[in-house]
């Protein structure tokens, strides 16, 4: 809980951190977020900001700690579970990432990025049928995102259905050539 008078300062520091981060000034953003925490701010947005700035700066274990703090404070918010899953997957802790993605999807089953991330984890774990299913869901949620189609084609191909895999891969190429960059 913040002390009176510190509320305005810590909130301003978090806003500064978020702005700096959006400008890709990650180190400065991290410092501002740490100052907000020291001033007494104790919120999910602060933990997520600290988690992402730590992640971008290469402090993956620190990022995980902040993401876990966000999860612990989040209640029914799916976003911290998704963010923790991303960090765990980056650490190649695939099965833990799968659990976090599943938790995010249990709260918000319609999130494209959670389905895509879960599919990537399943693929990395050799669970290609499950990966294919997640990529198919992602393509229905946002059919204009090339990444989902590309991953779907790869998963189908990994299952030995090579001719069938060409269709989503060709669609991914068409999307990639006609629109903005995709993840």
PDB file of C-alpha atoms in Angstrom:
ATOM      1  CA  UNK A   1       0.000   0.000   0.000  1.00  0.00           C
ATOM      2  CA  UNK A   2       1.274   3.431  -0.865  1.00  0.00           C
ATOM      3  CA  UNK A   3       1.870   6.175   1.650  1.00  0.00           C
ATOM      4  CA  UNK A   4      -0.259   9.304   1.165  1.00  0.00           C
ATOM      5  CA  UNK A   5       1.542  11.723  -1.141  1.00  0.00           C
ATOM      6  CA  UNK A   6       3.509   8.880  -2.695  1.00  0.00           C
ATOM      7  CA  UNK A   7       0.491   7.840  -4.761  1.00  0.00           C
ATOM      8  CA  UNK A   8       0.862  10.620  -7.286  1.00  0.00           C
ATOM      9  CA  UNK A   9       4.610  10.190  -7.574  1.00  0.00           C
ATOM     10  CA  UNK A  10       4.530   6.427  -8.032  1.00  0.00           C
ATOM     11  CA  UNK A  11       1.686   6.601 -10.547  1.00  0.00           C
ATOM     12  CA  UNK A  12       3.578   9.261 -12.498  1.00  0.00           C
ATOM     13  CA  UNK A  13       6.725   7.137 -12.405  1.00  0.00           C
ATOM     14  CA  UNK A  14       4.823   4.144 -13.799  1.00  0.00           C
ATOM     15  CA  UNK A  15       3.350   6.293 -16.575  1.00  0.00           C
ATOM     16  CA  UNK A  16       6.868   7.517 -17.336  1.00  0.00           C
ATOM     17  CA  UNK A  17       8.150   3.925 -17.417  1.00  0.00           C
ATOM     18  CA  UNK A  18       5.373   2.848 -19.776  1.00  0.00           C
ATOM     19  CA  UNK A  19       6.044   5.789 -22.088  1.00  0.00           C
ATOM     20  CA  UNK A  20       9.794   5.194 -22.114  1.00  0.00           C
ATOM     21  CA  UNK A  21       9.223   1.513 -22.834  1.00  0.00           C
ATOM     22  CA  UNK A  22       6.970   2.367 -25.785  1.00  0.00           C
ATOM     23  CA  UNK A  23       9.804   4.560 -27.073  1.00  0.00           C
ATOM     24  CA  UNK A  24      12.141   1.544 -26.726  1.00  0.00           C
ATOM     25  CA  UNK A  25      14.151   3.218 -23.998  1.00  0.00           C
ATOM     26  CA  UNK A  26      14.002   0.032 -21.956  1.00  0.00           C
ATOM     27  CA  UNK A  27      16.765   0.702 -19.450  1.00  0.00           C
ATOM     28  CA  UNK A  28      15.277   4.099 -18.554  1.00  0.00           C
ATOM     29  CA  UNK A  29      11.827   2.500 -18.366  1.00  0.00           C
ATOM     30  CA  UNK A  30      13.124  -0.148 -15.995  1.00  0.00           C
ATOM     31  CA  UNK A  31      14.684   2.469 -13.708  1.00  0.00           C
ATOM     32  CA  UNK A  32      11.467   4.499 -13.623  1.00  0.00           C
ATOM     33  CA  UNK A  33       9.407   1.381 -12.825  1.00  0.00           C
ATOM     34  CA  UNK A  34      11.797   0.400 -10.023  1.00  0.00           C
ATOM     35  CA  UNK A  35      11.456   3.915  -8.600  1.00  0.00           C
ATOM     36  CA  UNK A  36       7.654   3.535  -8.707  1.00  0.00           C
ATOM     37  CA  UNK A  37       7.963   0.271  -6.782  1.00  0.00           C
ATOM     38  CA  UNK A  38      10.255   1.898  -4.225  1.00  0.00           C
ATOM     39  CA  UNK A  39       7.729   4.740  -3.876  1.00  0.00           C
ATOM     40  CA  UNK A  40       5.157   2.145  -2.829  1.00  0.00           C
ATOM     41  CA  UNK A  41       3.247   1.258  -5.983  1.00  0.00           C
ATOM     42  CA  UNK A  42       2.012  -2.332  -5.783  1.00  0.00           C
ATOM     43  CA  UNK A  43      -0.054  -3.053  -8.920  1.00  0.00           C
ATOM     44  CA  UNK A  44      -0.306  -5.593 -11.704  1.00  0.00           C
ATOM     45  CA  UNK A  45       0.586  -2.995 -14.388  1.00  0.00           C
ATOM     46  CA  UNK A  46       3.777  -2.161 -12.481  1.00  0.00           C
ATOM     47  CA  UNK A  47       4.764  -5.818 -12.186  1.00  0.00           C
ATOM     48  CA  UNK A  48       4.113  -6.370 -15.891  1.00  0.00           C
ATOM     49  CA  UNK A  49       6.153  -3.295 -16.787  1.00  0.00           C
ATOM     50  CA  UNK A  50       9.032  -4.498 -14.631  1.00  0.00           C
ATOM     51  CA  UNK A  51       8.693  -7.981 -16.093  1.00  0.00           C
ATOM     52  CA  UNK A  52       8.851  -6.790 -19.695  1.00  0.00           C
ATOM     53  CA  UNK A  53      11.643  -4.305 -19.168  1.00  0.00           C
ATOM     54  CA  UNK A  54      13.657  -7.000 -17.373  1.00  0.00           C
ATOM     55  CA  UNK A  55      12.931  -9.417 -20.214  1.00  0.00           C
ATOM     56  CA  UNK A  56      14.063  -6.994 -22.910  1.00  0.00           C
ATOM     57  CA  UNK A  57      17.205  -6.193 -20.937  1.00  0.00           C
ATOM     58  CA  UNK A  58      18.063  -9.906 -20.802  1.00  0.00           C
ATOM     59  CA  UNK A  59      17.345 -10.405 -17.093  1.00  0.00           C
ATOM     60  CA  UNK A  60      15.056 -13.375 -17.686  1.00  0.00           C
ATOM     61  CA  UNK A  61      15.018 -14.707 -14.108  1.00  0.00           C
ATOM     62  CA  UNK A  62      14.137 -11.225 -12.823  1.00  0.00           C
ATOM     63  CA  UNK A  63      11.445 -11.010 -15.490  1.00  0.00           C
ATOM     64  CA  UNK A  64       9.972 -14.282 -14.284  1.00  0.00           C
ATOM     65  CA  UNK A  65       9.883 -13.019 -10.674  1.00  0.00           C
ATOM     66  CA  UNK A  66       7.972  -9.889 -11.716  1.00  0.00           C
ATOM     67  CA  UNK A  67       5.573 -11.875 -13.901  1.00  0.00           C
ATOM     68  CA  UNK A  68       4.896 -14.262 -11.014  1.00  0.00           C
ATOM     69  CA  UNK A  69       4.179 -11.256  -8.780  1.00  0.00           C
ATOM     70  CA  UNK A  70       1.686 -10.051 -11.394  1.00  0.00           C
ATOM     71  CA  UNK A  71       0.022 -13.481 -11.482  1.00  0.00           C
ATOM     72  CA  UNK A  72      -0.214 -13.529  -7.682  1.00  0.00           C
ATOM     73  CA  UNK A  73      -1.880 -10.097  -7.662  1.00  0.00           C
ATOM     74  CA  UNK A  74      -4.047 -10.494 -10.748  1.00  0.00           C
ATOM     75  CA  UNK A  75      -7.156 -12.292  -9.574  1.00  0.00           C
ATOM     76  CA  UNK A  76      -9.115 -13.225 -12.694  1.00  0.00           C
ATOM     77  CA  UNK A  77      -6.939 -11.292 -15.147  1.00  0.00           C
ATOM     78  CA  UNK A  78      -5.599 -13.565 -17.887  1.00  0.00           C
ATOM     79  CA  UNK A  79      -2.855 -11.187 -19.033  1.00  0.00           C
ATOM     80  CA  UNK A  80      -0.256 -12.001 -16.340  1.00  0.00           C
ATOM     81  CA  UNK A  81      -0.637 -15.729 -17.057  1.00  0.00           C
ATOM     82  CA  UNK A  82      -0.001 -15.058 -20.749  1.00  0.00           C
ATOM     83  CA  UNK A  83       3.039 -12.911 -19.970  1.00  0.00           C
ATOM     84  CA  UNK A  84       4.468 -15.512 -17.594  1.00  0.00           C
ATOM     85  CA  UNK A  85       3.974 -18.161 -20.297  1.00  0.00           C
ATOM     86  CA  UNK A  86       5.996 -16.080 -22.771  1.00  0.00           C
ATOM     87  CA  UNK A  87       8.855 -15.752 -20.283  1.00  0.00           C
ATOM     88  CA  UNK A  88       8.793 -19.447 -19.375  1.00  0.00           C
ATOM     89  CA  UNK A  89       8.795 -20.440 -23.046  1.00  0.00           C
ATOM     90  CA  UNK A  90      11.773 -18.150 -23.662  1.00  0.00           C
ATOM     91  CA  UNK A  91      13.561 -20.085 -20.915  1.00  0.00           C
ATOM     92  CA  UNK A  92      12.690 -23.339 -22.718  1.00  0.00           C
ATOM     93  CA  UNK A  93      10.511 -24.414 -19.797  1.00  0.00           C
ATOM     94  CA  UNK A  94       7.911 -25.612 -22.239  1.00  0.00           C
ATOM     95  CA  UNK A  95       5.634 -27.609 -19.952  1.00  0.00           C
ATOM     96  CA  UNK A  96       5.423 -24.797 -17.412  1.00  0.00           C
ATOM     97  CA  UNK A  97       4.656 -22.394 -20.267  1.00  0.00           C
ATOM     98  CA  UNK A  98       1.905 -24.742 -21.471  1.00  0.00           C
ATOM     99  CA  UNK A  99       0.308 -24.625 -18.015  1.00  0.00           C
ATOM    100  CA  UNK A 100       0.419 -20.819 -17.979  1.00  0.00           C
ATOM    101  CA  UNK A 101      -1.043 -20.529 -21.482  1.00  0.00           C
ATOM    102  CA  UNK A 102      -3.791 -22.966 -20.507  1.00  0.00           C
ATOM    103  CA  UNK A 103      -4.589 -20.842 -17.447  1.00  0.00           C
ATOM    104  CA  UNK A 104      -4.733 -17.688 -19.597  1.00  0.00           C
ATOM    105  CA  UNK A 105      -7.055 -19.439 -22.043  1.00  0.00           C
ATOM    106  CA  UNK A 106      -9.256 -20.762 -19.230  1.00  0.00           C
ATOM    107  CA  UNK A 107      -9.905 -17.116 -18.334  1.00  0.00           C
ATOM    108  CA  UNK A 108      -9.950 -15.685 -21.877  1.00  0.00           C
ATOM    109  CA  UNK A 109     -10.406 -18.431 -24.432  1.00  0.00           C
ATOM    110  CA  UNK A 110     -10.579 -16.062 -27.374  1.00  0.00           C
ATOM    111  CA  UNK A 111      -7.076 -14.647 -27.259  1.00  0.00           C
ATOM    112  CA  UNK A 112      -5.213 -15.168 -30.528  1.00  0.00           C
ATOM    113  CA  UNK A 113      -1.729 -14.764 -29.025  1.00  0.00           C
ATOM    114  CA  UNK A 114      -2.415 -17.289 -26.262  1.00  0.00           C
ATOM    115  CA  UNK A 115      -3.543 -19.900 -28.781  1.00  0.00           C
ATOM    116  CA  UNK A 116      -0.529 -19.163 -30.972  1.00  0.00           C
ATOM    117  CA  UNK A 117       1.863 -19.360 -28.006  1.00  0.00           C
ATOM    118  CA  UNK A 118       0.300 -22.569 -26.731  1.00  0.00           C
ATOM    119  CA  UNK A 119       0.583 -24.042 -30.208  1.00  0.00           C
ATOM    120  CA  UNK A 120       4.260 -23.116 -30.342  1.00  0.00           C
ATOM    121  CA  UNK A 121       4.828 -24.810 -26.991  1.00  0.00           C
ATOM    122  CA  UNK A 122       3.008 -27.939 -28.103  1.00  0.00           C
ATOM    123  CA  UNK A 123       5.074 -27.962 -31.285  1.00  0.00           C
ATOM    124  CA  UNK A 124       8.316 -27.625 -29.304  1.00  0.00           C
ATOM    125  CA  UNK A 125       7.195 -30.504 -27.075  1.00  0.00           C
ATOM    126  CA  UNK A 126       6.598 -32.705 -30.116  1.00  0.00           C
ATOM    127  CA  UNK A 127       2.832 -32.617 -29.602  1.00  0.00           C
ATOM    128  CA  UNK A 128       2.128 -31.795 -33.235  1.00  0.00           C
ATOM    129  CA  UNK A 129      -1.574 -32.722 -33.286  1.00  0.00           C
ATOM    130  CA  UNK A 130      -2.218 -30.424 -30.318  1.00  0.00           C
ATOM    131  CA  UNK A 131      -0.131 -27.709 -31.971  1.00  0.00           C
ATOM    132  CA  UNK A 132      -2.147 -28.044 -35.174  1.00  0.00           C
ATOM    133  CA  UNK A 133      -5.385 -27.686 -33.216  1.00  0.00           C
ATOM    134  CA  UNK A 134      -4.180 -24.483 -31.517  1.00  0.00           C
ATOM    135  CA  UNK A 135      -2.976 -22.980 -34.799  1.00  0.00           C
ATOM    136  CA  UNK A 136      -6.329 -23.780 -36.404  1.00  0.00           C
ATOM    137  CA  UNK A 137      -8.098 -21.923 -33.601  1.00  0.00           C
ATOM    138  CA  UNK A 138      -5.733 -18.979 -34.040  1.00  0.00           C
ATOM    139  CA  UNK A 139      -6.459 -18.822 -37.781  1.00  0.00           C
ATOM    140  CA  UNK A 140     -10.181 -18.610 -37.063  1.00  0.00           C
ATOM    141  CA  UNK A 141      -9.689 -15.899 -34.419  1.00  0.00           C
ATOM    142  CA  UNK A 142      -7.599 -13.691 -36.716  1.00  0.00           C
ATOM    143  CA  UNK A 143      -7.394 -15.028 -40.268  1.00  0.00           C
ATOM    144  CA  UNK A 144      -5.268 -12.069 -41.364  1.00  0.00           C
ATOM    145  CA  UNK A 145      -2.225 -12.997 -39.267  1.00  0.00           C
ATOM    146  CA  UNK A 146       0.363 -14.823 -41.357  1.00  0.00           C
ATOM    147  CA  UNK A 147       2.147 -16.341 -38.345  1.00  0.00           C
ATOM    148  CA  UNK A 148      -0.784 -18.598 -37.478  1.00  0.00           C
ATOM    149  CA  UNK A 149      -1.051 -19.893 -41.055  1.00  0.00           C
ATOM    150  CA  UNK A 150       2.699 -20.493 -41.292  1.00  0.00           C
ATOM    151  CA  UNK A 151       2.753 -22.414 -38.014  1.00  0.00           C
ATOM    152  CA  UNK A 152      -0.334 -24.362 -39.043  1.00  0.00           C
ATOM    153  CA  UNK A 153       1.380 -25.439 -42.273  1.00  0.00           C
ATOM    154  CA  UNK A 154       4.506 -26.428 -40.388  1.00  0.00           C
ATOM    155  CA  UNK A 155       2.528 -28.499 -37.879  1.00  0.00           C
ATOM    156  CA  UNK A 156       0.593 -30.248 -40.659  1.00  0.00           C
ATOM    157  CA  UNK A 157       3.850 -30.956 -42.493  1.00  0.00           C
ATOM    158  CA  UNK A 158       5.451 -32.332 -39.347  1.00  0.00           C
ATOM    159  CA  UNK A 159       2.565 -34.784 -39.203  1.00  0.00           C
ATOM    160  CA  UNK A 160       3.490 -36.026 -42.690  1.00  0.00           C
ATOM    161  CA  UNK A 161       0.641 -34.382 -44.604  1.00  0.00           C
ATOM    162  CA  UNK A 162       2.926 -32.448 -46.940  1.00  0.00           C
ATOM    163  CA  UNK A 163       0.511 -31.623 -49.746  1.00  0.00           C
ATOM    164  CA  UNK A 164      -2.049 -30.360 -47.251  1.00  0.00           C
ATOM    165  CA  UNK A 165       0.637 -28.272 -45.521  1.00  0.00           C
ATOM    166  CA  UNK A 166       1.278 -26.294 -48.694  1.00  0.00           C
ATOM    167  CA  UNK A 167      -2.145 -24.615 -48.544  1.00  0.00           C
ATOM    168  CA  UNK A 168      -1.716 -22.724 -45.230  1.00  0.00           C
ATOM    169  CA  UNK A 169       1.933 -21.979 -46.028  1.00  0.00           C
ATOM    170  CA  UNK A 170       0.944 -20.444 -49.371  1.00  0.00           C
ATOM    171  CA  UNK A 171      -1.731 -18.430 -47.582  1.00  0.00           C
ATOM    172  CA  UNK A 172       0.843 -17.223 -45.034  1.00  0.00           C
ATOM    173  CA  UNK A 173       3.121 -16.085 -47.854  1.00  0.00           C
ATOM    174  CA  UNK A 174       0.255 -14.264 -49.538  1.00  0.00           C
ATOM    175  CA  UNK A 175      -0.603 -12.468 -46.282  1.00  0.00           C
ATOM    176  CA  UNK A 176       3.033 -11.641 -45.571  1.00  0.00           C
ATOM    177  CA  UNK A 177       3.471 -10.136 -49.036  1.00  0.00           C
ATOM    178  CA  UNK A 178       0.308  -8.062 -48.837  1.00  0.00           C
ATOM    179  CA  UNK A 179       0.344  -6.623 -45.348  1.00  0.00           C
ATOM    180  CA  UNK A 180       2.337  -5.344 -42.402  1.00  0.00           C
ATOM    181  CA  UNK A 181       4.893  -7.484 -40.590  1.00  0.00           C
ATOM    182  CA  UNK A 182       3.498 -10.209 -38.412  1.00  0.00           C
ATOM    183  CA  UNK A 183       5.021 -12.147 -35.533  1.00  0.00           C
TER     184      UNK A 183
END
